[in-house]
Coordinates of N, CA and C in Angstrom, one line a residue:
G298 N 24.0 -5.6 -18.8 CA 22.8 -5.0 -19.2 C 22.9 -3.9 -20.2
S299 N 21.8 -3.4 -20.7 CA 21.9 -2.3 -21.6 C 20.7 -1.4 -21.3
V300 N 20.7 -0.2 -22.0 CA 19.6 0.7 -21.8 C 19.1 1.2 -23.1
E301 N 17.8 1.6 -23.2 CA 17.2 2.2 -24.3 C 16.9 3.7 -24.0
V302 N 17.4 4.6 -24.9 CA 17.2 6.0 -24.6 C 16.8 6.7 -25.9
H303 N 16.3 7.9 -25.7 CA 16.1 8.8 -26.9 C 16.6 10.2 -26.6
K304 N 17.1 10.8 -27.6 CA 17.7 12.1 -27.5 C 16.7 13.3 -27.5
I305 N 16.9 14.3 -26.7 CA 16.0 15.5 -26.7 C 16.9 16.7 -26.6
Q306 N 16.4 17.8 -27.0 CA 17.0 19.1 -26.7 C 16.3 19.9 -25.6
Q307 N 17.0 20.3 -24.6 CA 16.3 21.0 -23.5 C 17.2 22.1 -23.0
G308 N 16.7 23.4 -23.1 CA 17.5 24.5 -22.7 C 18.8 24.7 -23.5
G309 N 18.7 24.3 -24.8 CA 20.0 24.4 -25.6 C 21.0 23.3 -25.3
E310 N 20.6 22.3 -24.5 CA 21.5 21.2 -24.2 C 20.9 19.9 -24.8
E311 N 21.8 19.1 -25.2 CA 21.4 17.7 -25.7 C 21.4 16.8 -24.5
R312 N 20.2 16.1 -24.3 CA 20.0 15.2 -23.2 C 19.5 13.9 -23.7
Y313 N 19.6 12.9 -22.8 CA 19.1 11.6 -23.2 C 18.0 11.2 -22.1
V314 N 16.9 10.7 -22.6 CA 15.8 10.3 -21.7 C 15.8 8.8 -21.7
L315 N 15.9 8.2 -20.5 CA 15.9 6.8 -20.3 C 14.6 6.2 -20.5
D316 N 14.4 5.3 -21.4 CA 13.2 4.6 -21.7 C 13.1 3.2 -21.1
A317 N 14.2 2.5 -21.0 CA 14.1 1.1 -20.5 C 15.5 0.7 -20.1
I318 N 15.5 -0.1 -19.0 CA 16.8 -0.8 -18.6 C 16.6 -2.3 -18.9
I319 N 17.4 -2.9 -19.7 CA 17.3 -4.3 -20.1 C 18.4 -5.1 -19.5
G320 N 18.0 -6.0 -18.6 CA 19.0 -6.9 -18.0 C 19.2 -8.1 -18.9
E321 N 20.2 -8.0 -19.8 CA 20.5 -9.1 -20.7 C 21.0 -10.3 -20.0
G322 N 20.6 -11.5 -20.4 CA 21.1 -12.7 -19.9 C 20.5 -13.1 -18.5
M323 N 19.5 -12.3 -18.1 CA 18.9 -12.7 -16.8 C 17.7 -13.5 -17.0
K324 N 17.3 -14.4 -16.0 CA 16.2 -15.3 -16.1 C 14.9 -14.5 -16.5
S325 N 14.7 -13.3 -15.9 CA 13.5 -12.5 -16.0 C 13.4 -11.9 -17.4
T326 N 14.4 -12.0 -18.2 CA 14.3 -11.4 -19.6 C 14.4 -12.4 -20.7
K327 N 14.5 -13.7 -20.3 CA 14.5 -14.7 -21.4 C 13.1 -14.8 -22.1
G328 N 13.1 -14.7 -23.4 CA 11.9 -14.7 -24.1 C 11.2 -13.4 -24.1
G329 N 11.8 -12.3 -23.7 CA 11.2 -11.0 -23.7 C 11.7 -10.2 -22.5
I330 N 11.3 -9.0 -22.4 CA 11.7 -8.1 -21.4 C 10.8 -8.3 -20.2
G331 N 11.4 -8.4 -19.0 CA 10.6 -8.6 -17.8 C 10.5 -7.3 -17.0
V332 N 10.7 -7.5 -15.7 CA 10.5 -6.4 -14.7 C 11.4 -5.2 -15.0
E333 N 12.5 -5.4 -15.7 CA 13.4 -4.3 -16.0 C 12.9 -3.3 -16.9
N334 N 11.8 -3.5 -17.5 CA 11.2 -2.6 -18.5 C 10.4 -1.5 -17.8
L335 N 10.9 -0.3 -17.9 CA 10.3 0.9 -17.2 C 8.9 1.2 -17.8
Q336 N 8.8 1.0 -19.1 CA 7.5 1.3 -19.7 C 6.5 0.4 -19.2
G337 N 6.8 -0.9 -19.1 CA 5.8 -1.9 -18.6 C 5.4 -1.6 -17.2
S338 N 6.4 -1.2 -16.4 CA 6.1 -0.9 -15.0 C 5.2 0.3 -14.9
G339 N 5.4 1.3 -15.8 CA 4.5 2.5 -15.8 C 3.1 2.1 -16.2
L340 N 3.0 1.2 -17.2 CA 1.6 0.7 -17.6 C 0.9 0.0 -16.4
I341 N 1.6 -0.8 -15.7 CA 1.0 -1.5 -14.6 C 0.6 -0.5 -13.5
A342 N 1.4 0.5 -13.2 CA 1.0 1.5 -12.3 C -0.2 2.3 -12.7
G343 N -0.3 2.6 -14.0 CA -1.4 3.3 -14.6 C -2.7 2.5 -14.4
E344 N -2.6 1.2 -14.7 CA -3.8 0.3 -14.6 C -4.2 0.2 -13.1
T345 N -3.3 0.1 -12.2 CA -3.6 0.0 -10.8 C -4.3 1.2 -10.3
S346 N -3.8 2.4 -10.7 CA -4.3 3.7 -10.4 C -5.8 3.8 -10.9
R347 N -6.0 3.4 -12.1 CA -7.4 3.4 -12.7 C -8.3 2.4 -11.9
A348 N -7.8 1.3 -11.5 CA -8.6 0.3 -10.9 C -9.1 0.8 -9.5
Y349 N -8.4 1.7 -8.9 CA -8.8 2.3 -7.7 C -10.2 3.0 -7.8
Q350 N -10.5 3.5 -8.9 CA -11.8 4.2 -9.2 C -12.9 3.1 -9.5
D351 N -12.5 2.0 -10.0 CA -13.5 1.0 -10.5 C -13.8 -0.1 -9.6
T352 N -12.9 -0.5 -8.8 CA -13.1 -1.7 -8.0 C -12.3 -1.7 -6.7
F353 N -12.5 -2.6 -5.8 CA -11.8 -2.7 -4.6 C -10.4 -3.3 -4.9
T354 N -9.4 -2.7 -4.4 CA -8.0 -3.2 -4.5 C -7.4 -3.5 -3.2
L355 N -6.7 -4.6 -3.1 CA -6.1 -5.0 -1.8 C -4.7 -5.6 -2.2
S356 N -3.7 -5.3 -1.4 CA -2.4 -5.9 -1.6 C -2.0 -6.5 -0.3
Y357 N -1.4 -7.7 -0.4 CA -0.9 -8.4 0.8 C 0.6 -8.5 0.7
I358 N 1.3 -7.8 1.5 CA 2.8 -7.6 1.5 C 3.4 -8.7 2.4
T359 N 4.0 -9.8 1.8 CA 4.5 -10.9 2.6 C 6.0 -11.0 2.6
G360 N 6.6 -10.1 1.9 CA 8.1 -10.1 1.8 C 8.5 -8.7 1.5
R361 N 9.8 -8.4 1.4 CA 10.3 -7.1 1.1 C 9.7 -6.6 -0.2
S362 N 9.1 -5.5 -0.3 CA 8.5 -4.9 -1.5 C 9.3 -3.7 -1.8
V363 N 10.0 -3.7 -3.0 CA 10.9 -2.6 -3.3 C 10.5 -2.0 -4.6
G364 N 10.8 -0.7 -4.7 CA 10.6 0.1 -6.0 C 9.2 0.1 -6.5
I365 N 9.0 -0.3 -7.7 CA 7.7 -0.3 -8.3 C 6.7 -1.1 -7.6
G366 N 7.1 -2.2 -7.0 CA 6.2 -3.1 -6.2 C 5.7 -2.3 -5.0
A367 N 6.5 -1.6 -4.3 CA 6.1 -0.8 -3.1 C 5.2 0.4 -3.6
Y368 N 5.5 0.9 -4.7 CA 4.7 2.0 -5.3 C 3.3 1.5 -5.7
L369 N 3.2 0.3 -6.3 CA 1.9 -0.3 -6.6 C 1.1 -0.6 -5.4
N370 N 1.7 -1.0 -4.3 CA 1.0 -1.2 -3.1 C 0.3 0.1 -2.6
R371 N 1.1 1.2 -2.7 CA 0.6 2.5 -2.2 C -0.6 2.9 -3.1
L372 N -0.6 2.6 -4.4 CA -1.7 3.0 -5.3 C -3.0 2.3 -5.0
G373 N -3.0 1.2 -4.3 CA -4.2 0.5 -4.0 C -5.0 1.0 -2.8
Q374 N -6.2 0.5 -2.5 CA -7.0 1.0 -1.5 C -6.7 0.4 -0.1
R375 N -6.3 -0.8 0.0 CA -6.1 -1.5 1.2 C -4.8 -2.3 1.2
N376 N -4.0 -2.2 2.2 CA -2.7 -3.0 2.3 C -2.7 -3.7 3.6
I377 N -2.4 -5.0 3.5 CA -2.2 -5.9 4.7 C -0.7 -6.2 4.6
Q378 N 0.0 -5.9 5.7 CA 1.5 -6.0 5.7 C 1.9 -7.0 6.7
M379 N 2.8 -8.0 6.4 CA 3.3 -8.9 7.4 C 4.3 -8.1 8.2
V380 N 4.4 -8.4 9.4 CA 5.2 -7.6 10.4 C 6.7 -7.5 9.9
S381 N 7.2 -8.5 9.3 CA 8.6 -8.6 8.9 C 8.9 -8.2 7.4
S382 N 8.0 -7.4 6.8 CA 8.0 -7.2 5.4 C 8.0 -5.7 5.0
P383 N 9.1 -5.0 4.9 CA 9.1 -3.6 4.7 C 8.7 -3.3 3.2
M384 N 8.1 -2.1 3.0 CA 7.8 -1.5 1.7 C 8.7 -0.3 1.5
I385 N 9.6 -0.4 0.6 CA 10.6 0.7 0.4 C 10.8 1.0 -1.1
L386 N 11.1 2.2 -1.4 CA 11.4 2.6 -2.7 C 12.8 2.4 -3.0
T387 N 13.7 2.5 -2.0 CA 15.1 2.2 -2.2 C 15.6 1.8 -0.8
G388 N 16.8 1.1 -0.8 CA 17.3 0.6 0.4 C 18.0 1.6 1.3
Y389 N 18.1 1.2 2.6 CA 18.7 2.1 3.6 C 20.2 2.4 3.3
A390 N 20.9 1.5 2.8 CA 22.3 1.7 2.5 C 22.5 2.8 1.4
A391 N 21.6 2.7 0.4 CA 21.7 3.7 -0.7 C 21.4 5.1 -0.1
L392 N 20.4 5.2 0.8 CA 20.1 6.5 1.4 C 21.2 7.0 2.3
N393 N 21.8 6.1 3.0 CA 23.0 6.5 3.9 C 24.1 7.0 3.0
K394 N 24.3 6.4 1.9 CA 25.4 6.8 1.0 C 25.1 8.2 0.4
L395 N 23.8 8.4 0.0 CA 23.4 9.7 -0.5 C 23.5 10.8 0.5
L396 N 23.2 10.5 1.8 CA 23.2 11.5 2.9 C 24.7 11.7 3.4
G397 N 25.6 10.8 3.1 CA 27.0 10.9 3.5 C 27.2 10.5 5.0
K398 N 26.2 9.9 5.6 CA 26.4 9.4 7.0 C 25.3 8.3 7.2
N399 N 25.6 7.6 8.3 CA 24.7 6.5 8.6 C 23.5 7.0 9.5
V400 N 22.4 7.3 8.8 CA 21.2 7.7 9.4 C 20.2 6.5 9.7
Y401 N 20.2 5.6 8.7 CA 19.3 4.4 8.8 C 20.1 3.2 9.0
S402 N 19.5 2.2 9.8 CA 20.3 1.0 10.1 C 19.5 -0.2 9.6
S403 N 18.2 0.0 9.1 CA 17.5 -1.2 8.6 C 16.4 -0.7 7.6
Q404 N 15.9 -1.6 6.8 CA 14.8 -1.3 5.9 C 13.5 -1.0 6.6
D405 N 13.4 -1.6 7.8 CA 12.2 -1.4 8.6 C 12.0 0.1 9.0
Q406 N 13.1 0.8 9.2 CA 13.1 2.2 9.5 C 12.5 3.0 8.4
L407 N 12.6 2.5 7.2 CA 12.0 3.2 6.0 C 10.6 2.8 5.7
G408 N 10.3 1.5 5.8 CA 9.0 1.0 5.3 C 8.4 -0.1 6.1
G409 N 8.9 -0.3 7.3 CA 8.3 -1.3 8.2 C 6.9 -0.9 8.6
P410 N 6.1 -1.8 9.2 CA 4.8 -1.5 9.7 C 4.7 -0.3 10.7
Q411 N 5.8 -0.1 11.5 CA 5.8 1.0 12.4 C 5.8 2.3 11.7
I412 N 6.2 2.4 10.4 CA 6.2 3.6 9.6 C 4.9 3.6 8.8
M413 N 4.6 2.5 8.2 CA 3.5 2.5 7.2 C 2.1 2.6 7.8
V414 N 1.9 2.1 9.0 CA 0.6 2.2 9.7 C 0.3 3.6 10.1
P415 N 1.1 4.3 10.8 CA 0.8 5.7 11.1 C 0.6 6.6 9.9
N416 N 1.3 6.3 8.8 CA 1.2 7.1 7.6 C 0.0 6.8 6.8
G417 N -0.8 5.7 7.2 CA -2.0 5.4 6.5 C -1.8 4.6 5.2
V418 N -0.6 4.1 5.0 CA -0.3 3.2 3.8 C -0.7 1.8 4.1
T419 N -0.4 1.3 5.3 CA -0.8 -0.1 5.7 C -2.0 0.0 6.6
H420 N -3.0 -0.8 6.3 CA -4.3 -0.8 7.1 C -4.4 -1.9 8.1
Q421 N -3.6 -2.9 7.9 CA -3.6 -4.0 8.9 C -2.2 -4.7 8.9
V422 N -1.7 -5.1 10.1 CA -0.5 -5.8 10.2 C -0.8 -7.2 10.7
V423 N -0.1 -8.2 10.1 CA -0.3 -9.6 10.5 C 1.0 -10.3 10.8
R424 N 1.0 -11.3 11.6 CA 2.2 -12.0 12.0 C 2.7 -13.1 11.0
D425 N 1.7 -13.7 10.3 CA 2.0 -14.9 9.4 C 1.0 -15.0 8.3
D426 N 1.2 -15.9 7.4 CA 0.3 -16.1 6.2 C -1.1 -16.5 6.6
Q427 N -1.2 -17.3 7.7 CA -2.6 -17.8 8.1 C -3.3 -16.6 8.6
E428 N -2.7 -15.7 9.4 CA -3.4 -14.5 9.8 C -3.6 -13.5 8.7
G429 N -2.7 -13.5 7.7 CA -2.9 -12.7 6.5 C -4.0 -13.1 5.7
M430 N -4.2 -14.4 5.4 CA -5.3 -14.9 4.6 C -6.7 -14.6 5.3
A431 N -6.7 -14.8 6.6 CA -7.9 -14.5 7.4 C -8.2 -13.0 7.3
A432 N -7.2 -12.2 7.3 CA -7.5 -10.7 7.2 C -8.0 -10.4 5.8
I433 N -7.5 -11.0 4.7 CA -8.0 -10.8 3.4 C -9.5 -11.2 3.3
L434 N -9.8 -12.4 3.8 CA -11.2 -12.8 3.8 C -12.1 -11.9 4.6
D435 N -11.6 -11.4 5.7 CA -12.4 -10.4 6.5 C -12.6 -9.2 5.7
W436 N -11.6 -8.6 5.0 CA -11.8 -7.4 4.2 C -12.8 -7.7 3.1
L437 N -12.6 -8.8 2.4 CA -13.5 -9.1 1.3 C -15.0 -9.3 1.7
S438 N -15.2 -9.6 3.0 CA -16.6 -9.8 3.4 C -17.4 -8.5 3.4
F439 N -16.6 -7.3 3.3 CA -17.3 -6.0 3.3 C -17.4 -5.5 1.9
V440 N -17.0 -6.2 0.9 CA -16.9 -5.7 -0.5 C -18.2 -6.1 -1.2
P441 N -18.9 -5.2 -1.9 CA -20.0 -5.6 -2.7 C -19.6 -6.6 -3.8
K442 N -20.6 -7.3 -4.3 CA -20.3 -8.3 -5.3 C -20.0 -7.7 -6.7
D443 N -20.4 -6.5 -6.9 CA -20.0 -5.7 -8.1 C -20.2 -4.2 -7.8
I444 N -19.7 -3.4 -8.8 CA -19.7 -2.0 -8.5 C -21.0 -1.3 -8.3
S445 N -22.1 -1.9 -8.8 CA -23.4 -1.3 -8.7 C -24.2 -1.9 -7.5
S446 N -23.7 -2.8 -6.8 CA -24.4 -3.4 -5.7 C -24.0 -2.7 -4.4
P447 N -25.0 -2.8 -3.4 CA -24.7 -2.2 -2.1 C -23.7 -3.2 -1.3
P448 N -23.0 -2.7 -0.3 CA -22.2 -3.6 0.4 C -23.0 -4.6 1.2
P449 N -22.4 -5.7 1.6 CA -23.1 -6.7 2.4 C -23.5 -6.1 3.7
I450 N -24.7 -6.4 4.2 CA -25.2 -5.9 5.4 C -25.4 -7.0 6.4
C451 N -24.9 -6.9 7.6 CA -25.1 -7.9 8.6 C -26.2 -7.5 9.5
Q452 N -27.0 -8.4 10.0 CA -28.1 -8.1 10.9 C -27.5 -8.0 12.3
P453 N -27.9 -7.0 13.1 CA -27.3 -6.8 14.4 C -27.7 -8.0 15.3
A454 N -26.8 -8.3 16.2 CA -27.1 -9.5 17.1 C -28.3 -9.3 18.0
G455 N -28.5 -8.2 18.5 CA -29.7 -7.9 19.4 C -30.5 -6.8 18.8
M456 N -31.7 -6.7 19.3 CA -32.6 -5.6 18.9 C -32.2 -4.3 19.6
D457 N -32.0 -3.3 18.8 CA -31.8 -1.9 19.3 C -32.6 -1.0 18.5
P458 N -33.9 -0.8 18.8 CA -34.8 0.0 18.0 C -34.2 1.5 17.9
W459 N -34.5 2.0 16.7 CA -34.1 3.4 16.4 C -34.7 4.4 17.3
D460 N -35.9 4.2 17.8 CA -36.6 5.2 18.6 C -36.5 5.0 20.1
R461 N -35.5 4.2 20.6 CA -35.4 3.9 22.0 C -35.0 5.2 22.7
D462 N -35.4 5.2 24.0 CA -35.0 6.4 24.9 C -33.5 6.2 25.3
V463 N -32.8 7.3 25.3 CA -31.4 7.4 25.7 C -31.4 7.8 27.2
D464 N -30.9 7.0 28.1 CA -30.9 7.3 29.5 C -29.6 7.9 30.0
F465 N -28.6 8.0 29.2 CA -27.3 8.4 29.6 C -27.3 10.0 29.8
E466 N -26.7 10.4 30.9 CA -26.5 11.8 31.1 C -25.0 12.0 31.4
P467 N -24.2 12.8 30.6 CA -22.8 13.0 30.8 C -22.6 13.8 32.1
S468 N -21.5 13.5 32.8 CA -21.1 14.3 34.0 C -20.5 15.6 33.6
L469 N -20.6 16.6 34.5 CA -20.0 17.9 34.2 C -18.5 17.9 34.4
L470 N -18.0 16.9 35.1 CA -16.6 16.7 35.4 C -16.0 15.8 34.3
P471 N -14.7 15.9 34.0 CA -14.0 15.0 33.1 C -14.1 13.6 33.6
Y472 N -14.3 12.6 32.7 CA -14.4 11.2 33.1 C -13.9 10.4 31.9
D473 N -13.6 9.1 32.2 CA -13.2 8.2 31.2 C -14.4 7.4 30.7
P474 N -14.8 7.6 29.5 CA -16.1 6.9 29.0 C -16.0 5.4 28.9
R475 N -14.8 4.9 29.1 CA -14.6 3.4 29.1 C -15.0 2.8 30.4
D476 N -15.1 3.6 31.4 CA -15.4 3.0 32.8 C -16.9 2.8 32.9

């Protein structure tokens, strides 16, 4: 592979800024530069970020999502993550090497659903593609047809008038409201 850089002066030192990493001879670069292009990845991230303001965005993570792919998922509004599909910026082995000791033993410890759901990155976890597609259709049922339309409204199953009397009186002692 090769890299594209440009020279800058910073604090009296000559430095090189990395513009692109080009994987020569790889399938993804035949006929042009593919995912190795940092500038292209930055453009995709910018568009995804702007889309957040204009439209509903949803990502379905069905396999390991690494680097810019994981970052793009985070930029969206809703993420559905398959239980066996971590979202990571870098692998656990690289982090262990950086830390100088074995802290992590799997990618799931970094970006599995047990990490991403409590952090608010993943909004729903599914077991398989059939459950994943059902979840996507369910999320889409709440989305307006365009940006200026109201969200779809479902009619309640039974009548519950707004002006009904409320008969409930809470106890002075602690209690479980589910009982």
